[in-house]
XYZ file of C-alpha atoms in Angstrom:
258
model
C 1.191 14.833 53.839
C 1.638 18.057 55.847
C -0.244 21.286 55.223
C 3.016 23.028 54.215
C 3.711 20.306 51.634
C 0.220 20.733 50.207
C 0.744 24.489 49.932
C 4.111 23.999 48.249
C 2.602 21.589 45.729
C -0.128 24.115 44.923
C 2.496 26.841 44.440
C 4.506 24.624 42.111
C 1.377 23.888 40.058
C 0.280 27.540 39.862
C 0.269 28.950 36.356
C 1.392 32.404 35.267
C 1.698 34.302 32.015
C 4.651 33.862 29.710
C 3.664 36.339 27.045
C 0.160 35.290 25.995
C 0.627 31.700 27.158
C -0.008 30.255 30.616
C 2.845 28.164 32.007
C 3.878 26.793 35.401
C 5.776 29.298 37.534
C 8.999 27.290 37.490
C 8.672 26.887 33.708
C 8.419 30.664 33.231
C 11.703 31.174 35.061
C 13.440 28.778 32.669
C 11.764 30.211 29.560
C 12.693 33.795 30.460
C 16.254 32.667 31.154
C 16.411 31.018 27.728
C 15.189 34.224 26.072
C 17.956 36.321 27.586
C 20.664 33.708 27.070
C 19.647 33.887 23.412
C 19.578 37.675 23.016
C 22.456 38.727 25.318
C 25.101 39.197 22.618
C 22.806 41.335 20.443
C 20.959 43.077 23.261
C 22.473 46.550 22.832
C 22.184 46.512 19.046
C 18.554 45.446 19.208
C 17.734 48.079 21.835
C 18.979 50.801 19.503
C 17.123 49.362 16.523
C 13.840 48.673 18.307
C 13.602 52.064 20.006
C 15.355 54.083 17.269
C 17.851 55.027 19.977
C 15.204 56.635 22.183
C 15.941 54.182 25.025
C 19.020 56.307 25.741
C 16.804 59.315 26.441
C 14.492 57.244 28.676
C 17.511 56.073 30.675
C 18.985 59.580 30.858
C 15.724 60.847 32.368
C 15.785 57.957 34.863
C 19.291 58.939 35.953
C 18.143 62.542 36.449
C 15.177 61.463 38.602
C 17.430 59.260 40.755
C 19.217 62.239 42.387
C 22.140 59.897 43.126
C 25.092 61.589 44.828
C 28.715 60.820 45.629
C 29.284 58.138 48.242
C 25.895 56.481 47.839
C 25.086 52.814 47.220
C 22.987 52.004 44.136
C 21.433 48.722 43.011
C 20.951 48.467 39.249
C 18.580 45.504 39.272
C 18.036 43.501 36.088
C 20.839 45.775 34.951
C 21.615 43.736 31.860
C 24.421 45.259 29.816
C 25.066 48.041 32.307
C 23.875 51.282 30.679
C 22.606 52.695 33.974
C 25.476 51.209 35.975
C 27.992 53.107 33.833
C 26.326 56.440 34.627
C 25.814 55.649 38.316
C 29.468 54.613 38.645
C 30.494 58.134 37.677
C 27.910 59.765 39.959
C 28.729 57.876 43.183
C 32.489 58.332 42.831
C 35.288 56.295 44.359
C 33.645 56.149 47.796
C 30.308 54.965 46.448
C 29.164 51.581 45.180
C 27.051 50.365 42.280
C 25.851 46.757 42.246
C 24.872 45.454 38.825
C 22.514 42.561 39.530
C 20.819 40.292 37.023
C 19.294 36.842 37.286
C 20.711 35.895 33.889
C 24.368 34.844 33.776
C 24.769 35.628 30.072
C 23.454 39.184 30.465
C 25.646 39.743 33.523
C 28.743 38.613 31.618
C 28.008 40.927 28.695
C 27.481 43.814 31.088
C 30.692 43.122 33.008
C 32.789 42.874 29.831
C 31.250 46.056 28.422
C 31.900 48.103 31.576
C 35.456 46.834 31.963
C 36.154 47.755 28.348
C 35.129 51.305 29.318
C 37.536 51.235 32.257
C 34.743 51.116 34.822
C 35.430 48.634 37.609
C 36.676 50.334 40.802
C 33.271 50.951 42.394
C 31.169 48.285 40.645
C 30.214 44.833 41.897
C 28.348 42.096 40.009
C 25.783 39.810 41.595
C 23.649 37.131 39.970
C 20.402 37.563 41.865
C 16.684 36.895 41.707
C 14.692 40.105 42.232
C 12.210 38.177 44.380
C 14.879 37.183 46.922
C 17.598 39.845 46.903
C 20.744 38.639 48.728
C 21.470 41.936 50.464
C 21.119 43.261 53.990
C 18.083 45.254 55.091
C 18.248 49.031 54.585
C 21.409 48.830 52.444
C 20.902 50.848 49.243
C 20.231 54.564 48.785
C 18.664 53.983 45.370
C 17.354 51.018 43.376
C 16.593 51.035 39.674
C 15.061 48.298 37.557
C 15.021 49.120 33.871
C 12.927 47.020 31.457
C 13.177 44.046 33.788
C 10.147 43.981 36.055
C 7.805 42.588 33.398
C 9.967 39.443 33.220
C 9.802 38.797 36.980
C 7.574 35.871 37.918
C 6.204 37.267 41.197
C 6.265 41.053 40.863
C 4.668 41.726 44.260
C 7.305 39.618 46.009
C 10.057 41.411 44.086
C 8.720 44.837 45.077
C 8.673 43.787 48.738
C 12.235 42.526 48.393
C 13.319 45.867 46.925
C 11.595 47.718 49.762
C 13.447 45.604 52.324
C 16.963 46.349 51.013
C 16.295 50.056 50.435
C 17.338 52.502 53.146
C 14.719 54.703 54.812
C 14.581 57.798 52.633
C 15.777 55.744 49.672
C 14.198 55.841 46.236
C 13.008 53.127 43.816
C 12.779 53.852 40.094
C 11.065 51.436 37.709
C 11.543 52.153 33.995
C 9.292 49.876 31.985
C 7.134 49.585 28.899
C 3.579 50.581 29.708
C 0.206 51.478 28.176
C 0.174 54.080 25.356
C -2.219 56.912 26.188
C -3.610 57.571 22.714
C -5.673 55.150 20.611
C -3.925 55.924 17.336
C -0.522 55.481 18.989
C -1.662 52.223 20.573
C -2.732 50.813 17.199
C 0.501 51.865 15.494
C 2.521 50.455 18.386
C 0.724 47.097 18.163
C 1.365 46.901 14.431
C 5.040 47.717 14.901
C 5.489 45.362 17.866
C 3.970 42.264 16.303
C 5.405 42.671 12.825
C 8.690 44.595 12.940
C 10.093 43.374 16.258
C 10.043 39.652 15.380
C 11.354 40.481 11.896
C 14.270 42.507 13.265
C 14.935 39.788 15.818
C 15.157 37.215 13.057
C 17.427 39.332 10.855
C 19.793 40.648 13.538
C 19.739 37.958 16.236
C 18.402 34.968 14.280
C 15.666 34.727 16.912
C 12.158 35.912 16.138
C 10.508 33.983 18.993
C 12.284 35.933 21.748
C 11.162 39.239 20.288
C 7.627 37.999 19.820
C 7.696 37.167 23.537
C 8.975 40.693 24.181
C 5.938 42.192 22.451
C 3.561 39.885 24.318
C 5.205 40.463 27.705
C 4.737 44.226 27.320
C 0.979 43.751 26.822
C 0.732 41.528 29.886
C 2.606 43.954 32.151
C 0.527 46.020 34.615
C -0.500 49.442 33.318
C 0.579 52.701 34.951
C -2.060 52.892 37.685
C -1.939 49.175 38.489
C 1.836 49.258 38.985
C 1.498 52.394 41.119
C -0.938 50.539 43.405
C 1.384 47.504 43.553
C 4.257 49.724 44.695
C 2.079 51.307 47.378
C 0.939 47.871 48.577
C 4.618 46.875 48.913
C 5.200 49.815 51.263
C 6.433 52.591 48.986
C 5.097 56.096 49.496
C 4.771 59.230 47.376
C 4.520 56.925 44.338
C 4.252 58.733 41.012
C 4.665 57.859 37.375
C 5.880 59.863 34.428
C 4.818 58.839 30.929
C 7.373 59.006 28.140
C 6.773 58.799 24.402
C 3.022 58.910 24.882
C 3.003 56.229 27.569
C 4.875 53.604 25.555
C 7.260 53.768 28.492
C 6.612 54.970 32.048
C 8.990 55.797 34.870
C 7.538 54.967 38.296
C 9.171 56.457 41.379
C 8.557 55.752 45.044
C 10.234 56.225 48.435
C 10.760 54.187 51.578
C 10.175 56.181 54.766
């Protein structure tokens, strides 16, 4: 057997976190896909319920930090049901382009239907894509956003390098993601809410408590603010900063490619 075959076998047998459990890498991809196939139809409703609507403010702030202008190209990665895509579509205008990309076919379909119902389609394209291997040319996008999606990516370092590759020099990456609360009392309250109320709401609204239990676990396993900042820098991004929101429950990381 060749050395490359041995390396591939080792990669296939490598384990990674799926929430609090350790699973094979290829198994995580399937499990995450199953989660989002399950929750796609109720995704927007659950977002409003789980965050008490505050996710709209987090996304509004992300849009403001993007500094997107008319005529630019934007990649809304793991864009799900298209909240950011809808705003970017208006900002880039008829001569710009927004690509809504998601690895999950069910989420992509919900997003496409939602945006078309709003009359948004002229400057939007839809691509089913893995963040680790983005199917776009080098130096293509002026801005990339990934909102509440990075924690579900199997190889986050590889995904960050892929984002760096397709971003234009001078372009900006924005990562909006759950993070580490900065205050002990908030952290305790957040844990109690996450592991009791989220699965309960998931069961009542979506008839799926397991997916929302995974959600709570995946947030705890995601890199904290400083760790993610270092990962972005290692991938090549510069002037990397993060901005805590709601006491650090969510953080917006920004970085540039120069």
